[in-house]
Short mmCIF file of C-alpha atoms in Angstrom, two decimals:
data_model
loop_
_atom_site.label_atom_id
_atom_site.label_comp_id
_atom_site.label_asym_id
_atom_site.label_seq_id
_atom_site.Cartn_x
_atom_site.Cartn_y
_atom_site.Cartn_z
CA UNK A 1 81.71 97.07 66.37
CA UNK A 2 79.88 98.89 69.19
CA UNK A 3 81.87 101.74 70.75
CA UNK A 4 81.77 102.07 74.53
CA UNK A 5 82.95 105.38 76.02
CA UNK A 6 83.73 105.47 79.76
CA UNK A 7 83.85 108.98 81.23
CA UNK A 8 86.11 108.97 84.31
CA UNK A 9 88.87 106.63 85.45
CA UNK A 10 88.19 106.48 89.18
CA UNK A 11 86.78 103.52 91.09
CA UNK A 12 83.70 103.00 88.97
CA UNK A 13 85.33 103.83 85.65
CA UNK A 14 88.44 101.71 86.17
CA UNK A 15 86.51 98.69 87.46
CA UNK A 16 83.97 98.93 84.62
CA UNK A 17 86.75 98.87 82.02
CA UNK A 18 88.68 96.19 83.92
CA UNK A 19 85.68 93.87 84.08
CA UNK A 20 84.58 94.60 80.51
CA UNK A 21 87.95 93.30 79.36
CA UNK A 22 87.09 90.00 81.07
CA UNK A 23 83.45 89.76 79.95
CA UNK A 24 83.62 90.91 76.33
CA UNK A 25 84.61 88.51 73.61
CA UNK A 26 87.29 89.49 71.13
CA UNK A 27 85.82 91.93 68.60
CA UNK A 28 82.55 92.28 70.52
CA UNK A 29 83.05 95.96 71.42
CA UNK A 30 85.65 98.71 71.45
CA UNK A 31 86.20 100.34 74.86
CA UNK A 32 87.64 103.82 75.46
CA UNK A 33 88.19 105.39 78.88
CA UNK A 34 88.77 109.14 79.28
CA UNK A 35 90.18 110.83 82.38
CA UNK A 36 92.44 113.85 82.96
CA UNK A 37 94.71 111.64 85.06
CA UNK A 38 96.40 108.46 83.80
CA UNK A 39 95.65 106.59 87.04
CA UNK A 40 92.96 105.62 89.51
CA UNK A 41 93.44 106.64 93.16
CA UNK A 42 92.46 104.26 95.95
CA UNK A 43 91.05 106.98 98.19
CA UNK A 44 90.64 105.00 101.46
CA UNK A 45 94.45 105.01 101.70
CA UNK A 46 94.82 108.79 101.40
CA UNK A 47 94.87 109.34 105.20
CA UNK A 48 97.74 106.85 105.49
CA UNK A 49 99.60 108.61 102.69
CA UNK A 50 99.11 111.90 104.54
CA UNK A 51 100.58 110.26 107.64
CA UNK A 52 103.59 108.81 105.80
CA UNK A 53 102.57 105.17 106.28
CA UNK A 54 102.22 104.32 102.56
CA UNK A 55 104.26 105.49 99.59
CA UNK A 56 102.08 107.76 97.45
CA UNK A 57 102.62 105.99 94.12
CA UNK A 58 101.57 102.66 95.63
CA UNK A 59 97.94 103.71 96.18
CA UNK A 60 97.32 104.63 92.55
CA UNK A 61 96.60 102.21 89.73
CA UNK A 62 98.04 103.06 86.31
CA UNK A 63 95.29 102.82 83.69
CA UNK A 64 97.61 101.91 80.82
CA UNK A 65 99.41 99.24 82.83
CA UNK A 66 96.28 97.42 83.97
CA UNK A 67 93.87 98.03 81.07
CA UNK A 68 95.50 96.11 78.23
CA UNK A 69 92.52 96.00 75.84
CA UNK A 70 91.11 99.46 76.51
CA UNK A 71 92.01 102.66 74.69
CA UNK A 72 93.12 105.16 77.35
CA UNK A 73 92.71 108.88 76.63
CA UNK A 74 94.23 111.38 79.08
CA UNK A 75 91.88 114.35 78.70
CA UNK A 76 88.66 115.86 80.00
CA UNK A 77 85.15 115.20 78.76
CA UNK A 78 83.71 118.71 78.62
CA UNK A 79 80.46 117.93 76.84
CA UNK A 80 78.07 115.04 76.29
CA UNK A 81 75.48 115.34 73.51
CA UNK A 82 73.69 112.06 74.04
CA UNK A 83 70.93 112.96 71.63
CA UNK A 84 73.55 112.63 68.89
CA UNK A 85 75.81 110.24 70.84
CA UNK A 86 78.82 112.51 70.68
CA UNK A 87 81.17 113.61 73.49
CA UNK A 88 83.57 116.56 73.43
CA UNK A 89 87.10 115.54 74.46
CA UNK A 90 89.38 118.37 75.60
CA UNK A 91 93.08 117.48 76.07
CA UNK A 92 95.57 119.54 78.05
CA UNK A 93 97.52 120.17 74.84
CA UNK A 94 95.94 120.35 71.41
CA UNK A 95 92.49 121.07 70.04
CA UNK A 96 89.29 119.44 71.38
CA UNK A 97 87.58 116.82 69.23
CA UNK A 98 84.24 115.04 68.96
CA UNK A 99 84.18 111.39 70.02
CA UNK A 100 81.31 109.30 68.71
CA UNK A 101 80.00 106.38 70.74
CA UNK A 102 77.20 103.83 70.89
CA UNK A 103 77.17 103.29 74.69
CA UNK A 104 78.35 105.83 77.26
CA UNK A 105 79.25 105.06 80.89
CA UNK A 106 79.42 108.15 83.10
CA UNK A 107 81.64 107.50 86.13
CA UNK A 108 83.31 110.89 86.62
CA UNK A 109 83.08 110.71 90.42
CA UNK A 110 82.85 113.61 92.84
CA UNK A 111 84.86 116.63 93.96
CA UNK A 112 85.10 118.43 97.30
CA UNK A 113 81.99 120.42 98.12
CA UNK A 114 82.76 123.78 99.68
CA UNK A 115 80.78 126.83 100.76
CA UNK A 116 81.49 130.54 100.13
CA UNK A 117 83.38 131.00 103.39
CA UNK A 118 86.01 133.77 103.29
CA UNK A 119 89.52 132.35 103.00
CA UNK A 120 88.64 128.69 102.44
CA UNK A 121 89.29 128.71 98.68
CA UNK A 122 92.63 130.46 99.22
CA UNK A 123 93.94 128.62 102.28
CA UNK A 124 92.34 125.17 102.67
CA UNK A 125 93.23 121.88 100.97
CA UNK A 126 90.96 118.92 100.25
CA UNK A 127 91.53 115.17 100.51
CA UNK A 128 90.27 113.74 97.23
CA UNK A 129 93.53 113.29 95.32
CA UNK A 130 96.92 111.73 95.91
CA UNK A 131 98.54 115.11 95.32
CA UNK A 132 96.56 116.62 98.20
CA UNK A 133 97.55 113.80 100.57
CA UNK A 134 101.24 114.24 99.72
CA UNK A 135 101.01 118.01 100.16
CA UNK A 136 99.42 117.57 103.62
CA UNK A 137 102.18 115.20 104.70
CA UNK A 138 104.95 117.48 103.46
CA UNK A 139 103.36 120.55 105.05
CA UNK A 140 103.30 118.90 108.47
CA UNK A 141 106.92 117.75 108.21
CA UNK A 142 108.13 121.10 106.87
CA UNK A 143 106.28 123.00 109.58
CA UNK A 144 107.99 120.92 112.25
CA UNK A 145 111.36 121.85 110.72
CA UNK A 146 110.44 125.53 110.69
CA UNK A 147 108.96 125.53 114.18
CA UNK A 148 112.10 123.96 115.62
CA UNK A 149 114.06 127.07 114.57
CA UNK A 150 111.70 129.50 116.30
CA UNK A 151 111.54 130.45 119.98
CA UNK A 152 108.49 129.32 121.95
CA UNK A 153 105.53 131.56 121.17
CA UNK A 154 102.46 132.13 118.97
CA UNK A 155 104.24 131.77 115.61
CA UNK A 156 105.76 128.43 116.58
CA UNK A 157 102.41 127.10 117.81
CA UNK A 158 100.66 128.34 114.65
CA UNK A 159 102.99 126.14 112.57
CA UNK A 160 102.18 123.19 114.85
CA UNK A 161 98.38 123.67 114.66
CA UNK A 162 96.18 121.68 112.26
CA UNK A 163 92.47 122.25 111.60
CA UNK A 164 90.26 119.65 109.88
CA UNK A 165 86.75 120.64 108.77
CA UNK A 166 84.26 117.77 108.57
CA UNK A 167 83.62 114.87 110.93
CA UNK A 168 82.75 112.11 108.49
CA UNK A 169 84.92 109.05 107.91
CA UNK A 170 87.47 110.85 105.74
CA UNK A 171 87.80 113.73 108.18
CA UNK A 172 88.16 111.56 111.26
CA UNK A 173 90.67 109.22 109.62
CA UNK A 174 93.00 111.94 108.34
CA UNK A 175 92.60 113.86 111.63
CA UNK A 176 93.59 110.84 113.72
CA UNK A 177 96.41 109.84 111.37
CA UNK A 178 97.92 113.35 111.41
CA UNK A 179 97.67 113.49 115.19
CA UNK A 180 99.53 110.17 115.40
CA UNK A 181 102.16 111.41 112.92
CA UNK A 182 102.77 114.60 114.90
CA UNK A 183 103.14 112.67 118.15
CA UNK A 184 105.68 110.32 116.57
CA UNK A 185 107.72 113.25 115.24
CA UNK A 186 108.35 114.81 118.65
CA UNK A 187 111.14 112.36 119.50
CA UNK A 188 113.16 113.84 116.62
CA UNK A 189 112.53 117.44 117.70
CA UNK A 190 113.67 117.85 121.32
CA UNK A 191 113.06 121.61 121.05
CA UNK A 192 109.30 121.04 120.65
CA UNK A 193 106.79 119.80 123.22
CA UNK A 194 103.54 117.88 122.91
CA UNK A 195 101.65 120.81 124.46
CA UNK A 196 102.70 123.02 121.53
CA UNK A 197 100.97 120.77 118.96
CA UNK A 198 97.27 121.51 118.53
CA UNK A 199 94.77 119.51 116.46
CA UNK A 200 91.19 120.76 115.99
CA UNK A 201 88.33 119.06 114.15
CA UNK A 202 85.27 121.19 113.32
CA UNK A 203 81.92 119.45 112.80
CA UNK A 204 78.66 121.30 112.17
CA UNK A 205 76.50 118.41 113.44
CA UNK A 206 76.14 117.18 116.99
CA UNK A 207 78.08 113.96 116.34
CA UNK A 208 80.84 112.51 114.17
CA UNK A 209 80.91 109.49 111.85
CA UNK A 210 77.19 109.00 111.07
CA UNK A 211 78.09 105.64 109.45
CA UNK A 212 78.62 104.06 112.90
CA UNK A 213 76.45 103.88 116.01
CA UNK A 214 76.29 106.76 118.46
CA UNK A 215 78.02 104.63 121.09
CA UNK A 216 80.91 103.88 118.75
CA UNK A 217 81.27 107.52 117.69
CA UNK A 218 81.41 108.56 121.35
CA UNK A 219 84.21 106.03 121.91
CA UNK A 220 86.13 107.61 119.02
CA UNK A 221 85.71 111.06 120.60
CA UNK A 222 87.12 109.80 123.91
CA UNK A 223 89.98 108.05 122.12
CA UNK A 224 90.91 111.23 120.28
CA UNK A 225 90.70 113.28 123.46
CA UNK A 226 93.19 110.95 125.17
CA UNK A 227 95.67 111.74 122.40
CA UNK A 228 95.31 115.49 122.78
CA UNK A 229 92.95 116.12 119.86
CA UNK A 230 90.10 118.64 120.13
CA UNK A 231 86.73 118.04 118.45
CA UNK A 232 84.28 120.96 118.17
CA UNK A 233 80.70 119.70 117.65
CA UNK A 234 77.75 121.89 116.64
CA UNK A 235 80.30 124.37 115.31
CA UNK A 236 80.66 126.04 111.91
CA UNK A 237 83.61 127.74 110.24
CA UNK A 238 82.84 131.40 109.59
CA UNK A 239 86.14 132.43 108.03
CA UNK A 240 89.71 131.37 107.34
CA UNK A 241 91.40 134.56 106.16
CA UNK A 242 95.19 134.52 106.44
CA UNK A 243 95.04 131.14 108.19
CA UNK A 244 92.96 132.41 111.12
CA UNK A 245 90.04 129.99 111.41
CA UNK A 246 87.06 131.82 112.89
CA UNK A 247 84.42 129.58 114.48
CA UNK A 248 80.74 130.20 115.14
CA UNK A 249 81.55 130.02 118.86
CA UNK A 250 83.70 133.14 118.52
CA UNK A 251 86.97 131.25 118.91
CA UNK A 252 89.78 132.01 116.45
CA UNK A 253 92.40 129.33 115.71
CA UNK A 254 95.62 130.49 113.99
CA UNK A 255 96.95 127.67 111.79
CA UNK A 256 99.10 126.96 108.75
CA UNK A 257 97.17 123.87 107.63
CA UNK A 258 93.41 123.63 107.01
CA UNK A 259 92.10 120.31 105.63
CA UNK A 260 88.58 120.42 104.17
CA UNK A 261 86.59 117.14 104.23
CA UNK A 262 83.06 118.52 104.67
CA UNK A 263 81.28 116.66 101.92
CA UNK A 264 81.45 116.01 98.18
CA UNK A 265 79.40 116.81 95.10
CA UNK A 266 79.02 115.18 91.71
CA UNK A 267 81.64 116.31 89.17
CA UNK A 268 80.09 119.59 87.93
CA UNK A 269 82.12 119.77 84.70
CA UNK A 270 80.59 116.56 83.39
CA UNK A 271 77.09 117.00 84.83
CA UNK A 272 76.58 120.55 83.56
CA UNK A 273 78.09 119.75 80.19
CA UNK A 274 75.72 116.86 79.41
CA UNK A 275 72.11 116.52 78.34
CA UNK A 276 71.51 113.51 80.61
CA UNK A 277 68.77 113.84 83.27
CA UNK A 278 69.92 115.18 86.66
CA UNK A 279 68.19 114.97 90.06
CA UNK A 280 67.90 117.74 92.65
CA UNK A 281 71.33 117.09 94.23
CA UNK A 282 73.13 117.40 90.91
CA UNK A 283 73.64 113.68 90.27
CA UNK A 284 72.69 111.78 87.12
CA UNK A 285 69.36 109.99 87.48
CA UNK A 286 70.11 106.28 87.40
CA UNK A 287 67.90 103.20 87.50
CA UNK A 288 68.59 100.20 89.77
CA UNK A 289 70.01 98.34 86.73
CA UNK A 290 72.51 101.26 86.34
CA UNK A 291 71.03 102.54 83.10
CA UNK A 292 70.39 106.28 83.08
CA UNK A 293 66.73 107.17 83.49
CA UNK A 294 63.79 106.52 85.80
CA UNK A 295 61.46 103.61 86.49
CA UNK A 296 59.19 104.92 83.73
CA UNK A 297 61.80 105.91 81.15
CA UNK A 298 65.15 104.54 80.02
CA UNK A 299 67.79 106.67 78.31
CA UNK A 300 69.02 104.11 75.81
CA UNK A 301 72.77 103.73 75.51
CA UNK A 302 73.59 105.63 78.72
CA UNK A 303 74.87 104.19 82.01
CA UNK A 304 76.15 105.68 85.26
CA UNK A 305 77.72 104.50 88.52
CA UNK A 306 79.68 105.76 91.49
CA UNK A 307 79.53 109.14 93.18
CA UNK A 308 78.20 110.98 90.13
CA UNK A 309 75.08 108.81 89.96
CA UNK A 310 71.86 108.68 92.00
CA UNK A 311 71.36 104.91 92.23
CA UNK A 312 68.31 103.77 94.25
CA UNK A 313 69.28 101.73 97.32
CA UNK A 314 66.97 98.72 97.13
CA UNK A 315 67.94 97.66 100.67
CA UNK A 316 65.99 100.64 102.01
CA UNK A 317 68.94 101.84 104.10
CA UNK A 318 70.31 104.52 101.81
CA UNK A 319 70.20 108.22 102.64
CA UNK A 320 67.17 109.68 100.86
CA UNK A 321 66.58 106.32 99.23
CA UNK A 322 69.85 106.37 97.29
CA UNK A 323 73.19 104.63 97.66
CA UNK A 324 75.65 106.75 99.63
CA UNK A 325 78.75 107.96 97.73
CA UNK A 326 81.51 105.63 98.89
CA UNK A 327 84.03 103.21 97.46
CA UNK A 328 82.09 100.14 98.58
CA UNK A 329 79.14 101.02 96.32
CA UNK A 330 81.25 102.40 93.46
CA UNK A 331 83.27 99.19 93.04
CA UNK A 332 80.28 96.86 93.26
CA UNK A 333 78.17 99.01 90.94
CA UNK A 334 80.98 99.02 88.39
CA UNK A 335 81.30 95.24 88.46
CA UNK A 336 77.56 94.84 87.87
CA UNK A 337 77.53 97.57 85.22
CA UNK A 338 80.14 95.69 83.20
CA UNK A 339 77.98 92.54 83.36
CA UNK A 340 74.79 94.43 82.50
CA UNK A 341 76.35 96.29 79.59
CA UNK A 342 77.68 93.04 78.19
CA UNK A 343 74.26 91.45 78.63
CA UNK A 344 72.48 94.28 76.78
CA UNK A 345 74.95 94.04 73.88
CA UNK A 346 74.02 90.37 73.64
CA UNK A 347 70.29 91.04 73.78
CA UNK A 348 69.88 89.89 77.37
CA UNK A 349 68.23 91.67 80.33
CA UNK A 350 70.32 93.53 82.93
CA UNK A 351 70.16 92.85 86.68
CA UNK A 352 69.33 95.34 89.43
CA UNK A 353 71.96 96.54 91.87
CA UNK A 354 71.35 95.59 95.47
CA UNK A 355 74.06 95.52 98.10
CA UNK A 356 73.73 95.18 101.86
CA UNK A 357 76.36 97.27 103.60
CA UNK A 358 79.15 95.09 104.97
CA UNK A 359 79.93 97.65 107.64
CA UNK A 360 82.28 100.55 108.13
CA UNK A 361 85.93 100.42 109.13
CA UNK A 362 88.32 103.27 109.86
CA UNK A 363 91.95 103.60 110.84
CA UNK A 364 92.73 106.01 113.68
CA UNK A 365 96.50 105.96 113.49
CA UNK A 366 98.97 103.11 113.99
CA UNK A 367 97.50 100.18 115.93
CA UNK A 368 94.16 101.92 116.50
CA UNK A 369 90.89 101.73 114.61
CA UNK A 370 87.15 101.18 114.71
CA UNK A 371 84.82 98.74 112.91
CA UNK A 372 81.00 98.71 112.85
CA UNK A 373 78.66 96.19 111.24
CA UNK A 374 75.07 96.42 112.39
CA UNK A 375 75.12 96.38 116.17
CA UNK A 376 78.51 94.68 116.26
CA UNK A 377 81.55 96.89 116.85
CA UNK A 378 85.28 96.42 117.23
CA UNK A 379 87.63 99.02 118.64
CA UNK A 380 91.37 99.50 119.01
CA UNK A 381 94.02 97.13 117.72
CA UNK A 382 91.64 94.41 116.41
CA UNK A 383 89.68 97.00 114.43
CA UNK A 384 92.92 98.40 113.05
CA UNK A 385 93.86 94.92 111.78
CA UNK A 386 90.40 94.61 110.22
CA UNK A 387 90.89 97.98 108.52
CA UNK A 388 94.21 97.01 107.00
CA UNK A 389 93.02 93.54 106.09
CA UNK A 390 89.91 94.77 104.29
CA UNK A 391 91.54 97.58 102.35
CA UNK A 392 94.66 95.57 101.64
CA UNK A 393 92.53 92.96 99.89
CA UNK A 394 90.27 95.56 98.24
CA UNK A 395 93.20 97.28 96.53
CA UNK A 396 92.96 96.42 92.81
CA UNK A 397 95.44 93.87 91.40
CA UNK A 398 98.02 91.80 93.23
CA UNK A 399 100.77 94.01 91.91
CA UNK A 400 99.32 96.96 93.87
CA UNK A 401 98.49 94.82 96.90
CA UNK A 402 102.09 93.69 97.27
CA UNK A 403 103.39 97.24 97.07
CA UNK A 404 101.08 98.45 99.84
CA UNK A 405 101.73 95.42 102.03
CA UNK A 406 105.45 95.94 101.46
CA UNK A 407 105.16 99.51 102.78
CA UNK A 408 103.42 98.28 105.92
CA UNK A 409 106.04 95.56 106.43
CA UNK A 410 108.99 97.91 106.04
CA UNK A 411 107.48 100.53 108.33
CA UNK A 412 106.84 97.90 111.00
CA UNK A 413 110.57 97.19 111.21
CA UNK A 414 112.06 100.51 110.11
CA UNK A 415 109.34 103.02 111.21
CA UNK A 416 108.05 105.82 108.99
CA UNK A 417 110.32 107.63 106.57
CA UNK A 418 109.64 111.14 107.86
CA UNK A 419 111.34 113.39 105.32
CA UNK A 420 109.51 116.28 103.68
CA UNK A 421 109.70 116.55 99.91
CA UNK A 422 107.81 119.82 99.75
CA UNK A 423 110.50 121.27 97.50
CA UNK A 424 109.36 118.86 94.77
CA UNK A 425 106.47 121.26 94.17
CA UNK A 426 109.12 123.70 92.90
CA UNK A 427 111.81 121.33 91.61
CA UNK A 428 113.77 123.97 89.69
CA UNK A 429 114.53 126.18 92.69
CA UNK A 430 118.21 125.11 93.00
CA UNK A 431 118.83 125.16 89.26
CA UNK A 432 117.28 128.62 88.96
CA UNK A 433 119.30 129.98 91.88
CA UNK A 434 122.68 129.04 90.45
CA UNK A 435 122.01 128.96 86.70
CA UNK A 436 124.27 131.26 84.65
CA UNK A 437 122.37 134.00 82.86
CA UNK A 438 123.38 136.36 80.02
CA UNK A 439 124.70 139.66 81.26
CA UNK A 440 122.30 142.54 80.70
CA UNK A 441 123.06 144.70 77.68
CA UNK A 442 125.31 147.67 78.51
CA UNK A 443 124.28 151.19 77.35
CA UNK A 444 126.15 152.46 74.28
CA UNK A 445 129.31 154.45 75.16
CA UNK A 446 129.25 158.23 74.42
CA UNK A 447 131.59 159.34 71.54
CA UNK A 448 135.05 160.36 72.81
CA UNK A 449 135.80 164.13 72.74
CA UNK A 450 138.83 165.23 70.62
CA UNK A 451 142.10 165.60 72.48
CA UNK A 452 142.90 169.15 73.68
CA UNK A 453 146.04 170.81 72.18
CA UNK A 454 147.99 172.52 75.03
CA UNK A 455 149.22 175.23 72.59
CA UNK A 456 145.64 176.13 71.74
CA UNK A 457 144.75 176.57 75.37
CA UNK A 458 147.84 178.80 75.97
CA UNK A 459 147.05 180.97 72.92
CA UNK A 460 143.51 181.56 74.13
CA UNK A 461 144.92 182.81 77.42
CA UNK A 462 147.07 185.53 75.68
CA UNK A 463 144.44 186.36 73.08
CA UNK A 464 146.30 185.28 69.90
CA UNK A 465 146.29 182.30 67.59
CA UNK A 466 149.06 179.77 68.05
CA UNK A 467 152.04 179.95 65.71
CA UNK A 468 152.00 177.54 62.85
CA UNK A 469 154.55 174.82 63.03
CA UNK A 470 154.64 174.40 59.26
CA UNK A 471 155.84 176.65 56.41
CA UNK A 472 153.19 178.65 54.51
CA UNK A 473 152.21 177.39 51.11
CA UNK A 474 153.54 179.41 48.10
#
């Protein structure tokens, strides 16, 4: 039967496999999905994970649990030779192997895009994975614990200072959520004051959140300012060595937490390791029907969707004529891709992807948010409800929905569970500290000298041999 290989288990990859299981008849095709991680992460919830509002495991979707008819391979795809329809699969343990396929679906997503700024690679952290969101949360909580033991001064304020680079939706959401988290923590730390907590967002452009209107973005700036957050527009980061963030304005901000959200790029490991056509921004050239290729040429047997693909936006509203890399497009493209792939296997024609943006919604901390659809905007508590309602329903599967909704319900009555688990990143520290170890080998003892005869010593003093104590032999 035809072999379908899905490269990447994020939004687009998971939804493609999920829908193929519904569309394909028994025995019609064999589906394999390959990803280094055994789960899909619902990224719109990462800011709430970083703020301690949702349990980390509840915003990921286990591939093996929810894909019952799909072969799941936990490994990387490090090469795609489409001319011969073979992909190189590289596991974390064991030797790589060649996986043959008839149809390939490339949905490997995107990674954080950085620039060669001194100190960023060594000191900053992104917000693309669940592990990063958890680490951000634990760093904030741990730094509050450490700061509470220090006297007022520069070192204490450095621990209580957070810098976010990038003023898009992801940057603004995590910035606002962390600011809200820090404010809520102060009641548990009477030694610390609000004035000692500093939150800075650095944006190279002259405005934030290009997905919403200028009027709405200005409202967000005022709302953040009321909560003691500082936004630096038309400002670039020049360096971040040893946690000292140097700005193009000449200002230097000492901090222990730098969150980088300044853009994404198509997964370079997959793009550079394939022979599929790539456009100038490093994304796979994709037709409106989600087959790889151009209007003039189709690459048979190859499909792409999500952040790694350059899909034309037929509504005419896309940046540069292409769909913007976000979850809204990735999920809808995947659903159509599953239908189109099934149609092609059955000798039918695929449909073109066209989706009018439903709007943009962002959470700005508990009970605060913003929503924009065309010229219509909501702000504050109503927008926050819209944010939770939309993403709560968009979370895949009812099993995951109930877990997330349960977190919100419990936190409403019991408040956040603000305990740092940073030590989990080194879980053996207690065991190692007290574990019994073999004693080091002792050096070999020197041979004992013969005992000294007192009579011999006395004879040497008088210059004669000691008298024999035994009779001479005859």
